[in-house]
PDB file of C-alpha atoms in Angstrom:
ATOM      1  CA  UNK D 352      -3.706 -15.876   4.399  1.00 50.00           C
ATOM      2  CA  UNK D 353      -7.115 -16.840   3.848  1.00 51.00           C
ATOM      3  CA  UNK D 354      -8.081 -18.104   0.523  1.00 57.00           C
ATOM      4  CA  UNK D 355     -11.905 -17.593   0.561  1.00 65.00           C
ATOM      5  CA  UNK D 356     -14.464 -15.694   2.931  1.00 68.00           C
ATOM      6  CA  UNK D 357     -17.354 -18.045   4.023  1.00 73.00           C
ATOM      7  CA  UNK D 358     -19.579 -17.757   6.618  1.00 74.00           C
ATOM      8  CA  UNK D 359     -21.349 -20.509   8.835  1.00 78.00           C
ATOM      9  CA  UNK D 360     -25.419 -20.013   9.613  1.00 80.00           C
ATOM     10  CA  UNK D 361     -26.623 -20.821  12.951  1.00 85.00           C
ATOM     11  CA  UNK D 362     -28.224 -24.269  13.085  1.00 87.00           C
ATOM     12  CA  UNK D 363     -26.909 -25.205   9.832  1.00 85.00           C
ATOM     13  CA  UNK D 364     -23.802 -27.156   8.792  1.00 83.00           C
ATOM     14  CA  UNK D 365     -23.313 -25.807   5.193  1.00 85.00           C
ATOM     15  CA  UNK D 366     -20.861 -22.922   4.570  1.00 82.00           C
ATOM     16  CA  UNK D 367     -21.927 -20.006   2.510  1.00 81.00           C
ATOM     17  CA  UNK D 368     -20.352 -17.131   0.387  1.00 75.00           C
ATOM     18  CA  UNK D 369     -21.177 -13.579   1.148  1.00 75.00           C
ATOM     19  CA  UNK D 370     -23.475 -12.197  -1.318  1.00 76.00           C
ATOM     20  CA  UNK D 371     -22.173  -9.556  -3.561  1.00 73.00           C
ATOM     21  CA  UNK D 372     -18.657 -10.016  -2.604  1.00 71.00           C
ATOM     22  CA  UNK D 373     -15.743  -9.932  -5.268  1.00 71.00           C
ATOM     23  CA  UNK D 374     -12.154 -10.570  -4.397  1.00 73.00           C
ATOM     24  CA  UNK D 375      -9.268 -10.525  -6.597  1.00 80.00           C
ATOM     25  CA  UNK D 376      -6.362 -11.920  -4.119  1.00 79.00           C
ATOM     26  CA  UNK D 377      -3.895 -11.068  -6.799  1.00 86.00           C
ATOM     27  CA  UNK D 378      -4.995  -7.491  -7.333  1.00 90.00           C
ATOM     28  CA  UNK D 379      -1.962  -5.039  -7.433  1.00 94.00           C
ATOM     29  CA  UNK D 380      -2.168  -2.287  -4.761  1.00 95.00           C
ATOM     30  CA  UNK D 381      -0.299   0.955  -4.956  1.00 97.00           C
ATOM     31  CA  UNK D 382       0.434   2.676  -1.648  1.00 97.00           C
ATOM     32  CA  UNK D 383       0.753   6.366  -2.359  1.00 97.00           C
ATOM     33  CA  UNK D 384       2.435   9.036  -0.125  1.00 97.00           C
ATOM     34  CA  UNK D 385       3.815  12.391  -0.269  1.00 95.00           C
ATOM     35  CA  UNK D 386       6.369  13.936   1.968  1.00 92.00           C
ATOM     36  CA  UNK D 387       8.461  17.215   2.165  1.00 92.00           C
ATOM     37  CA  UNK D 388      10.986  17.069   4.963  1.00 91.00           C
ATOM     38  CA  UNK D 389       9.394  14.274   7.011  1.00 93.00           C
ATOM     39  CA  UNK D 390      12.384  12.014   6.803  1.00 93.00           C
ATOM     40  CA  UNK D 391      11.833  10.296  10.215  1.00 94.00           C
ATOM     41  CA  UNK D 392       8.072   9.424   8.939  1.00 95.00           C
ATOM     42  CA  UNK D 393       8.896   8.365   5.578  1.00 95.00           C
ATOM     43  CA  UNK D 394      11.592   6.030   7.149  1.00 95.00           C
ATOM     44  CA  UNK D 395       8.781   4.538   9.314  1.00 96.00           C
ATOM     45  CA  UNK D 396       6.660   4.208   6.374  1.00 96.00           C
ATOM     46  CA  UNK D 397       9.129   2.117   4.251  1.00 96.00           C
ATOM     47  CA  UNK D 398      10.233  -0.007   7.445  1.00 96.00           C
ATOM     48  CA  UNK D 399       6.407  -0.617   7.899  1.00 96.00           C
ATOM     49  CA  UNK D 400       5.654  -1.742   4.322  1.00 96.00           C
ATOM     50  CA  UNK D 401       9.176  -3.944   4.356  1.00 96.00           C
ATOM     51  CA  UNK D 402       7.650  -5.734   7.479  1.00 96.00           C
ATOM     52  CA  UNK D 403       4.416  -6.385   5.824  1.00 95.00           C
ATOM     53  CA  UNK D 404       6.376  -7.708   2.701  1.00 96.00           C
ATOM     54  CA  UNK D 405       8.572  -9.970   4.977  1.00 95.00           C
ATOM     55  CA  UNK D 406       5.345 -11.346   6.908  1.00 94.00           C
ATOM     56  CA  UNK D 407       3.208 -11.981   3.699  1.00 92.00           C
ATOM     57  CA  UNK D 408       5.678 -12.561   1.003  1.00 93.00           C
ATOM     58  CA  UNK D 409       2.928 -10.630  -1.109  1.00 93.00           C
ATOM     59  CA  UNK D 410       4.692  -9.119  -4.177  1.00 93.00           C
ATOM     60  CA  UNK D 411       1.420  -7.536  -5.390  1.00 94.00           C
ATOM     61  CA  UNK D 412       1.873  -4.271  -3.728  1.00 95.00           C
ATOM     62  CA  UNK D 413       3.825  -1.031  -4.756  1.00 97.00           C
ATOM     63  CA  UNK D 414       5.068   1.832  -3.181  1.00 97.00           C
ATOM     64  CA  UNK D 415       5.031   5.347  -4.775  1.00 98.00           C
ATOM     65  CA  UNK D 416       6.544   8.126  -2.995  1.00 96.00           C
ATOM     66  CA  UNK D 417       5.935  11.543  -4.059  1.00 95.00           C
ATOM     67  CA  UNK D 418       9.259  13.303  -2.778  1.00 93.00           C
ATOM     68  CA  UNK D 419       9.380  16.867  -2.494  1.00 91.00           C
ATOM     69  CA  UNK D 420      13.015  17.706  -2.141  1.00 89.00           C
ATOM     70  CA  UNK D 421      13.224  15.635   0.977  1.00 88.00           C
ATOM     71  CA  UNK D 422      16.477  17.099   2.825  1.00 90.00           C
ATOM     72  CA  UNK D 423      16.379  14.864   5.748  1.00 92.00           C
ATOM     73  CA  UNK D 424      16.357  11.678   4.194  1.00 93.00           C
ATOM     74  CA  UNK D 425      17.677   9.882   1.006  1.00 94.00           C
ATOM     75  CA  UNK D 426      14.546   8.247  -0.024  1.00 93.00           C
ATOM     76  CA  UNK D 427      16.173   6.222  -2.899  1.00 94.00           C
ATOM     77  CA  UNK D 428      18.864   4.950  -0.638  1.00 95.00           C
ATOM     78  CA  UNK D 429      16.571   3.897   1.952  1.00 95.00           C
ATOM     79  CA  UNK D 430      14.028   2.352  -0.371  1.00 96.00           C
ATOM     80  CA  UNK D 431      17.190   0.297  -2.484  1.00 95.00           C
ATOM     81  CA  UNK D 432      18.403  -1.264   0.740  1.00 96.00           C
ATOM     82  CA  UNK D 433      15.102  -2.199   1.980  1.00 95.00           C
ATOM     83  CA  UNK D 434      13.415  -5.499   1.011  1.00 94.00           C
ATOM     84  CA  UNK D 435      10.428  -3.871  -0.531  1.00 94.00           C
ATOM     85  CA  UNK D 436      10.208  -5.343  -3.985  1.00 92.00           C
ATOM     86  CA  UNK D 437       8.333  -2.737  -6.115  1.00 96.00           C
ATOM     87  CA  UNK D 438       8.590   1.093  -5.571  1.00 97.00           C
ATOM     88  CA  UNK D 439       8.538   4.186  -7.656  1.00 97.00           C
ATOM     89  CA  UNK D 440       9.714   7.565  -6.676  1.00 96.00           C
ATOM     90  CA  UNK D 441       8.334  10.710  -8.142  1.00 96.00           C
ATOM     91  CA  UNK D 442      10.317  13.583  -7.678  1.00 93.00           C
ATOM     92  CA  UNK D 443       8.657  17.062  -6.999  1.00 91.00           C
ATOM     93  CA  UNK D 444      10.069  20.541  -6.857  1.00 91.00           C
ATOM     94  CA  UNK D 445       8.791  23.600  -5.723  1.00 89.00           C
ATOM     95  CA  UNK D 446       5.988  24.539  -3.192  1.00 91.00           C
ATOM     96  CA  UNK D 447       4.373  21.480  -1.657  1.00 91.00           C
ATOM     97  CA  UNK D 448       1.009  21.060  -2.744  1.00 92.00           C
ATOM     98  CA  UNK D 449      -0.271  17.918  -1.515  1.00 93.00           C
ATOM     99  CA  UNK D 450      -3.257  17.211  -4.192  1.00 93.00           C
ATOM    100  CA  UNK D 451      -0.740  18.017  -6.974  1.00 93.00           C
ATOM    101  CA  UNK D 452       1.799  15.495  -5.464  1.00 94.00           C
ATOM    102  CA  UNK D 453      -0.944  12.797  -5.206  1.00 95.00           C
ATOM    103  CA  UNK D 454      -2.360  13.256  -8.659  1.00 95.00           C
ATOM    104  CA  UNK D 455       1.464  13.197 -10.189  1.00 95.00           C
ATOM    105  CA  UNK D 456       1.997  10.090  -8.268  1.00 96.00           C
ATOM    106  CA  UNK D 457      -1.330   8.465  -9.126  1.00 97.00           C
ATOM    107  CA  UNK D 458      -0.633   9.271 -13.137  1.00 97.00           C
ATOM    108  CA  UNK D 459       2.215   6.704 -12.895  1.00 97.00           C
ATOM    109  CA  UNK D 460      -0.026   3.978 -12.269  1.00 97.00           C
ATOM    110  CA  UNK D 461      -1.017   2.270 -15.800  1.00 96.00           C
ATOM    111  CA  UNK D 462      -2.782  -0.737 -14.629  1.00 93.00           C
ATOM    112  CA  UNK D 463      -6.546   0.108 -14.989  1.00 90.00           C
ATOM    113  CA  UNK D 464      -7.492  -2.857 -12.391  1.00 88.00           C
ATOM    114  CA  UNK D 465      -4.892  -1.937  -9.814  1.00 92.00           C
ATOM    115  CA  UNK D 466      -6.192  -0.456  -6.425  1.00 93.00           C
ATOM    116  CA  UNK D 467      -4.799   2.986  -5.693  1.00 95.00           C
ATOM    117  CA  UNK D 468      -4.531   3.594  -1.715  1.00 95.00           C
ATOM    118  CA  UNK D 469      -3.483   7.101  -0.823  1.00 96.00           C
ATOM    119  CA  UNK D 470      -2.154   6.490   2.742  1.00 93.00           C
ATOM    120  CA  UNK D 471      -0.747   8.659   5.566  1.00 92.00           C
ATOM    121  CA  UNK D 472       2.820   8.260   6.595  1.00 90.00           C
ATOM    122  CA  UNK D 473       1.792   8.295  10.312  1.00 90.00           C
ATOM    123  CA  UNK D 474      -0.228   5.411  10.219  1.00 91.00           C
ATOM    124  CA  UNK D 475       0.850   1.973  11.398  1.00 93.00           C
ATOM    125  CA  UNK D 476      -0.409  -0.713   8.703  1.00 93.00           C
ATOM    126  CA  UNK D 477      -1.357  -4.359   9.887  1.00 93.00           C
ATOM    127  CA  UNK D 478       0.073  -7.189   7.396  1.00 90.00           C
ATOM    128  CA  UNK D 479      -3.719  -8.257   7.087  1.00 87.00           C
ATOM    129  CA  UNK D 480      -4.753  -5.120   5.787  1.00 90.00           C
ATOM    130  CA  UNK D 481      -3.864  -6.019   2.265  1.00 90.00           C
ATOM    131  CA  UNK D 482      -6.683  -8.708   2.232  1.00 84.00           C
ATOM    132  CA  UNK D 483      -8.839  -5.882   3.329  1.00 85.00           C
ATOM    133  CA  UNK D 484      -8.045  -3.545   0.809  1.00 88.00           C
ATOM    134  CA  UNK D 485      -8.441  -6.171  -2.170  1.00 86.00           C
ATOM    135  CA  UNK D 486     -12.078  -7.091  -0.762  1.00 77.00           C
ATOM    136  CA  UNK D 487     -14.711  -5.047  -2.540  1.00 67.00           C
ATOM    137  CA  UNK D 488     -18.409  -5.294  -1.875  1.00 48.00           C
ATOM    138  CA  UNK D 489     -21.045  -4.517  -4.464  1.00 45.00           C
TER     139      UNK D 489
END
């Protein structure tokens, strides 16, 4: 992992920091997903995040899964067997309303300095993406 972001000017030997870049390398990232009967994709997402953890050993991310009565996967069992260090399952019932599910899931985050990242189950997330999420440009 990179510890600092710097750049090098042409024809100059000094290194410079990008102006206006803020970066908290330990900021907690909450990955939030919602699903109803998309067990295969939930499994894919959980395994993708597990792979990121194994590659980076970054313990500063947390999964929040809004589980709308998934009948094709036992989300809790898959998470318990995974190596993902932090996760929360928000159990929902009734009609699947994605915005309601996101709102309920996000409301579980109590850290005002955390980064909340809403993600689609179908994406393949690269391990270097955690660093990119943590960068905030002013």
